[in-house]
Tab-separated table of N, CA and C in Angstrom:
chain	number	residue	atom	x	y	z
A	109	MET	N	143.860	200.819	118.863
A	109	MET	CA	142.625	200.718	118.141
A	109	MET	C	141.687	199.823	118.930
A	110	SER	N	140.464	200.253	119.072
A	110	SER	CA	139.451	199.482	119.776
A	110	SER	C	138.517	198.860	118.754
A	111	ILE	N	138.241	197.582	118.911
A	111	ILE	CA	137.377	196.880	117.977
A	111	ILE	C	136.177	196.351	118.742
A	112	HIS	N	135.006	196.664	118.259
A	112	HIS	CA	133.784	196.151	118.868
A	112	HIS	C	133.070	195.284	117.835
A	113	ILE	N	132.946	194.023	118.126
A	113	ILE	CA	132.260	193.091	117.242
A	113	ILE	C	130.993	192.637	117.949
A	114	HIS	N	129.864	192.827	117.293
A	114	HIS	CA	128.593	192.398	117.858
A	114	HIS	C	128.111	191.176	117.098
A	115	GLU	N	127.607	190.222	117.810
A	115	GLU	CA	127.148	188.978	117.200
A	115	GLU	C	126.131	189.276	116.105
A	116	GLY	N	126.323	188.670	114.961
A	116	GLY	CA	125.389	188.823	113.855
A	116	GLY	C	125.684	190.023	112.971
A	117	GLU	N	126.624	190.875	113.352
A	117	GLU	CA	126.954	192.029	112.540
A	117	GLU	C	128.311	191.808	111.883
A	118	HIS	N	128.465	192.404	110.711
A	118	HIS	CA	129.731	192.308	110.004
A	118	HIS	C	130.326	193.697	109.906
A	119	HIS	N	131.480	193.875	110.513
A	119	HIS	CA	132.173	195.152	110.495
A	119	HIS	C	133.430	195.018	109.657
A	120	MET	N	133.791	196.100	109.006
A	120	MET	CA	135.026	196.125	108.240
A	120	MET	C	136.031	196.955	109.014
A	121	ILE	N	137.196	196.382	109.251
A	121	ILE	CA	138.296	197.076	109.902
A	121	ILE	C	139.272	197.472	108.807
A	122	ASN	N	139.817	198.658	108.898
A	122	ASN	CA	140.810	199.116	107.929
A	122	ASN	C	142.171	199.194	108.596
A	123	LEU	N	143.175	198.626	107.940
A	123	LEU	CA	144.562	198.724	108.390
A	123	LEU	C	145.387	199.318	107.264
A	124	GLN	N	146.337	200.173	107.619
A	124	GLN	CA	147.216	200.815	106.643
A	124	GLN	C	148.609	200.197	106.727
A	125	GLN	N	149.139	199.775	105.602
A	125	GLN	CA	150.502	199.257	105.552
A	125	GLN	C	151.470	200.423	105.752
A	126	ASP	N	152.517	200.217	106.558
A	126	ASP	CA	153.500	201.280	106.759
A	126	ASP	C	154.589	201.208	105.687
A	127	ALA	N	155.500	202.156	105.721
A	127	ALA	CA	156.556	202.250	104.709
A	127	ALA	C	157.492	201.040	104.715
A	128	ASP	N	157.528	200.309	105.834
A	128	ASP	CA	158.373	199.111	105.919
A	128	ASP	C	157.658	197.849	105.452
A	129	GLY	N	156.400	197.972	105.008
A	129	GLY	CA	155.655	196.820	104.511
A	129	GLY	C	154.908	196.046	105.575
A	130	ASN	N	154.643	196.686	106.722
A	130	ASN	CA	153.963	196.016	107.836
A	130	ASN	C	152.607	196.646	108.132
A	131	VAL	N	151.754	195.862	108.784
A	131	VAL	CA	150.548	196.405	109.406
A	131	VAL	C	150.674	196.159	110.900
A	132	ARG	N	150.071	197.039	111.688
A	132	ARG	CA	150.155	196.894	113.136
A	132	ARG	C	148.977	196.083	113.640
A	133	MET	N	149.294	195.008	114.362
A	133	MET	CA	148.275	194.145	114.971
A	133	MET	C	148.579	194.041	116.456
A	134	ARG	N	147.850	194.773	117.252
A	134	ARG	CA	148.053	194.728	118.700
A	134	ARG	C	147.360	193.539	119.340
A	135	ALA	N	146.401	192.968	118.646
A	135	ALA	CA	145.615	191.877	119.227
A	135	ALA	C	145.253	190.878	118.145
A	136	ILE	N	144.730	189.754	118.597
A	136	ILE	CA	144.210	188.733	117.678
A	136	ILE	C	142.802	189.147	117.294
A	137	TYR	N	142.467	189.020	116.016
A	137	TYR	CA	141.140	189.365	115.532
A	137	TYR	C	140.222	188.147	115.561
A	138	PRO	N	138.925	188.366	115.746
A	138	PRO	CA	137.982	187.257	115.575
A	138	PRO	C	138.142	186.691	114.161
A	139	LYS	N	138.129	185.371	114.040
A	139	LYS	CA	138.483	184.779	112.744
A	139	LYS	C	137.540	185.142	111.605
A	140	GLY	N	136.292	185.464	111.895
A	140	GLY	CA	135.356	185.788	110.830
A	140	GLY	C	135.287	187.256	110.461
A	141	VAL	N	136.015	188.110	111.181
A	141	VAL	CA	135.959	189.543	110.897
A	141	VAL	C	136.643	189.836	109.565
A	142	ARG	N	136.152	190.843	108.871
A	142	ARG	CA	136.758	191.250	107.599
A	142	ARG	C	137.658	192.454	107.853
A	143	VAL	N	138.866	192.400	107.293
A	143	VAL	CA	139.836	193.469	107.482
A	143	VAL	C	140.325	193.919	106.111
A	144	ASN	N	140.173	195.212	105.846
A	144	ASN	CA	140.632	195.790	104.596
A	144	ASN	C	142.022	196.371	104.828
A	145	VAL	N	143.009	195.876	104.073
A	145	VAL	CA	144.368	196.390	104.184
A	145	VAL	C	144.612	197.327	103.009
A	146	ILE	N	145.066	198.539	103.340
A	146	ILE	CA	145.409	199.529	102.325
A	146	ILE	C	146.928	199.542	102.224
A	147	PHE	N	147.439	199.155	101.070
A	147	PHE	CA	148.878	199.071	100.858
A	147	PHE	C	149.455	200.440	100.498
A	148	THR	N	150.757	200.571	100.638
A	148	THR	CA	151.409	201.862	100.400
A	148	THR	C	151.236	202.347	98.960
A	149	ASP	N	150.999	201.428	98.022
A	149	ASP	CA	150.799	201.833	96.626
A	149	ASP	C	149.356	202.238	96.339
A	150	GLY	N	148.500	202.200	97.375
A	150	GLY	CA	147.102	202.613	97.218
A	150	GLY	C	146.142	201.468	96.927
A	151	THR	N	146.663	200.289	96.600
A	151	THR	CA	145.778	199.156	96.368
A	151	THR	C	145.235	198.653	97.700
A	152	GLN	N	144.136	197.914	97.623
A	152	GLN	CA	143.493	197.393	98.821
A	152	GLN	C	143.187	195.914	98.638
A	153	GLU	N	143.158	195.202	99.748
A	153	GLU	CA	142.849	193.771	99.717
A	153	GLU	C	142.125	193.403	101.003
A	154	GLU	N	141.119	192.559	100.885
A	154	GLU	CA	140.370	192.135	102.058
A	154	GLU	C	140.922	190.823	102.608
A	155	PHE	N	141.164	190.818	103.918
A	155	PHE	CA	141.661	189.652	104.641
A	155	PHE	C	140.620	189.235	105.663
A	156	THR	N	140.627	187.969	106.035
A	156	THR	CA	139.825	187.549	107.179
A	156	THR	C	140.679	187.730	108.432
A	157	GLY	N	140.020	187.838	109.563
A	157	GLY	CA	140.750	187.898	110.819
A	157	GLY	C	141.612	186.664	110.992
A	158	GLN	N	141.083	185.516	110.590
A	158	GLN	CA	141.836	184.265	110.715
A	158	GLN	C	143.141	184.331	109.930
A	159	ARG	N	143.091	184.843	108.706
A	159	ARG	CA	144.303	184.905	107.877
A	159	ARG	C	145.325	185.860	108.492
A	160	LEU	N	144.877	187.021	108.991
A	160	LEU	CA	145.804	187.953	109.625
A	160	LEU	C	146.409	187.349	110.888
A	161	ASN	N	145.607	186.593	111.631
A	161	ASN	CA	146.128	185.917	112.825
A	161	ASN	C	147.220	184.915	112.451
A	162	GLU	N	147.028	184.206	111.334
A	162	GLU	CA	148.037	183.255	110.860
A	162	GLU	C	149.338	183.985	110.507
A	163	LEU	N	149.210	185.130	109.843
A	163	LEU	CA	150.388	185.910	109.469
A	163	LEU	C	151.087	186.463	110.707
A	164	ARG	N	150.317	186.877	111.708
A	164	ARG	CA	150.899	187.380	112.954
A	164	ARG	C	151.642	186.261	113.686
A	165	GLU	N	151.047	185.075	113.708
A	165	GLU	CA	151.703	183.942	114.369
A	165	GLU	C	153.003	183.579	113.646
A	166	ALA	N	153.012	183.643	112.316
A	166	ALA	CA	154.233	183.359	111.564
A	166	ALA	C	155.312	184.403	111.877
A	167	ALA	N	154.916	185.666	112.010
A	167	ALA	CA	155.872	186.720	112.352
A	167	ALA	C	156.409	186.511	113.769
A	168	ASN	N	155.533	186.105	114.695
A	168	ASN	CA	155.978	185.816	116.057
A	168	ASN	C	156.933	184.626	116.089
A	169	ALA	N	156.637	183.587	115.313
A	169	ALA	CA	157.505	182.410	115.270
A	169	ALA	C	158.890	182.783	114.734
A	170	ALA	N	158.935	183.617	113.703
A	170	ALA	CA	160.216	184.048	113.146
A	170	ALA	C	160.994	184.882	114.169
A	171	PHE	N	160.281	185.740	114.900
A	171	PHE	CA	160.917	186.552	115.938
A	171	PHE	C	161.486	185.670	117.042
A	172	ARG	N	160.701	184.681	117.489
A	172	ARG	CA	161.175	183.778	118.544
A	172	ARG	C	162.405	182.998	118.089
A	173	LEU	N	162.384	182.511	116.859
A	173	LEU	CA	163.521	181.755	116.323
A	173	LEU	C	164.771	182.634	116.246
A	174	ALA	N	164.609	183.847	115.740
A	174	ALA	CA	165.747	184.753	115.583
A	174	ALA	C	166.335	185.187	116.926
A	175	ASN	N	165.528	185.128	117.994
A	175	ASN	CA	165.975	185.583	119.305
A	175	ASN	C	166.158	184.445	120.308
A	176	ALA	N	166.248	183.211	119.807
A	176	ALA	CA	166.477	182.021	120.634
A	176	ALA	C	165.448	181.890	121.758
A	177	LEU	N	164.176	182.105	121.421
A	177	LEU	CA	163.096	181.951	122.386
A	177	LEU	C	162.330	180.680	122.085
A	178	ASP	N	161.739	180.086	123.122
A	178	ASP	CA	160.926	178.903	122.869
A	178	ASP	C	159.521	179.323	122.432
A	179	ALA	N	158.651	178.358	122.210
A	179	ALA	CA	157.311	178.633	121.684
A	179	ALA	C	156.462	179.495	122.609
A	180	LYS	N	156.798	179.527	123.888
A	180	LYS	CA	156.040	180.346	124.837
A	180	LYS	C	156.692	181.699	125.087
A	181	GLY	N	157.792	181.979	124.400
A	181	GLY	CA	158.451	183.264	124.552
A	181	GLY	C	159.491	183.319	125.648
A	182	PHE	N	159.935	182.153	126.123
A	182	PHE	CA	160.968	182.127	127.154
A	182	PHE	C	162.348	182.129	126.515
A	183	ASP	N	163.255	182.832	127.121
A	183	ASP	CA	164.642	182.835	126.686
A	183	ASP	C	165.219	181.453	126.988
A	184	ARG	N	165.652	180.750	125.975
A	184	ARG	CA	166.160	179.381	126.156
A	184	ARG	C	167.410	179.340	127.010
A	185	ASN	N	168.143	180.437	127.041
A	185	ASN	CA	169.386	180.469	127.800
A	185	ASN	C	169.179	180.845	129.263
A	186	LYS	N	168.180	181.654	129.540
A	186	LYS	CA	167.984	182.154	130.898
A	186	LYS	C	166.723	181.632	131.571
A	187	GLY	N	165.804	181.058	130.788
A	187	GLY	CA	164.569	180.539	131.363
A	187	GLY	C	163.598	181.611	131.817
A	188	LYS	N	163.780	182.824	131.322
A	188	LYS	CA	162.906	183.924	131.726
A	188	LYS	C	161.981	184.298	130.574
A	189	PRO	N	160.733	184.688	130.893
A	189	PRO	CA	159.844	185.125	129.817
A	189	PRO	C	160.297	186.479	129.274
A	190	VAL	N	160.029	186.698	128.003
A	190	VAL	CA	160.333	187.965	127.366
A	190	VAL	C	159.209	188.933	127.704
A	191	PRO	N	159.526	190.171	128.030
A	191	PRO	CA	158.469	191.136	128.335
A	191	PRO	C	157.442	191.236	127.208
A	192	ARG	N	156.212	191.532	127.590
A	192	ARG	CA	155.099	191.598	126.634
A	192	ARG	C	155.381	192.559	125.486
A	193	ASN	N	156.145	193.614	125.754
A	193	ASN	CA	156.422	194.574	124.688
A	193	ASN	C	157.378	194.023	123.633
A	194	LYS	N	157.863	192.810	123.819
A	194	LYS	CA	158.742	192.187	122.826
A	194	LYS	C	157.960	191.271	121.874
A	195	ILE	N	156.649	191.200	122.055
A	195	ILE	CA	155.807	190.422	121.143
A	195	ILE	C	155.663	191.211	119.842
A	196	VAL	N	155.664	190.533	118.728
A	196	VAL	CA	155.560	191.192	117.431
A	196	VAL	C	154.191	191.840	117.271
A	197	GLU	N	154.182	193.129	116.990
A	197	GLU	CA	152.948	193.855	116.675
A	197	GLU	C	152.909	194.256	115.216
A	198	PHE	N	154.080	194.366	114.594
A	198	PHE	CA	154.153	194.789	113.206
A	198	PHE	C	154.354	193.553	112.342
A	199	VAL	N	153.358	193.270	111.524
A	199	VAL	CA	153.324	192.034	110.741
A	199	VAL	C	153.604	192.350	109.275
A	200	PRO	N	154.633	191.714	108.691
A	200	PRO	CA	154.907	191.941	107.272
A	200	PRO	C	153.768	191.407	106.411
A	201	ILE	N	153.373	192.205	105.448
A	201	ILE	CA	152.228	191.849	104.615
A	201	ILE	C	152.412	192.448	103.226
A	202	SER	N	151.925	191.742	102.226
A	202	SER	CA	152.013	192.247	100.852
A	202	SER	C	150.783	191.790	100.075
A	203	PRO	N	150.498	192.453	98.947
A	203	PRO	CA	149.344	192.059	98.149
A	203	PRO	C	149.406	190.583	97.775
A	204	GLY	N	148.272	189.937	97.800
A	204	GLY	CA	148.187	188.525	97.433
A	204	GLY	C	148.251	187.581	98.618
A	205	MET	N	148.566	188.081	99.804
A	205	MET	CA	148.729	187.214	100.966
A	205	MET	C	147.398	186.808	101.606
A	206	SER	N	146.313	187.390	101.174
A	206	SER	CA	145.024	187.057	101.797
A	206	SER	C	144.575	185.642	101.475
A	207	THR	N	145.093	185.061	100.407
A	207	THR	CA	144.641	183.739	99.985
A	207	THR	C	145.724	182.680	99.999
A	208	GLN	N	146.913	182.999	100.468
A	208	GLN	CA	148.007	182.024	100.452
A	208	GLN	C	147.884	181.044	101.569
């Protein structure tokens, strides 16, 4: 997905929750951008880019912890960085998380 944000304009981005309860975030969003998440039950909720970035960082932190990686994504046992494709793109999300 390509996102074009122009200074002074407000764009709405739409993300669809998948059957596993995740939304796909390939990149960090500008913190002031508005993102509409459509949940699998058909309900919708508006998030800020900043809030989605926080949720993505929490998902990345959980992934790093579960895989014995340090904060920069290095394997603690081997000292090697994890390939970029091992970064979390699918972020767990549920209704009500926009304001937590």
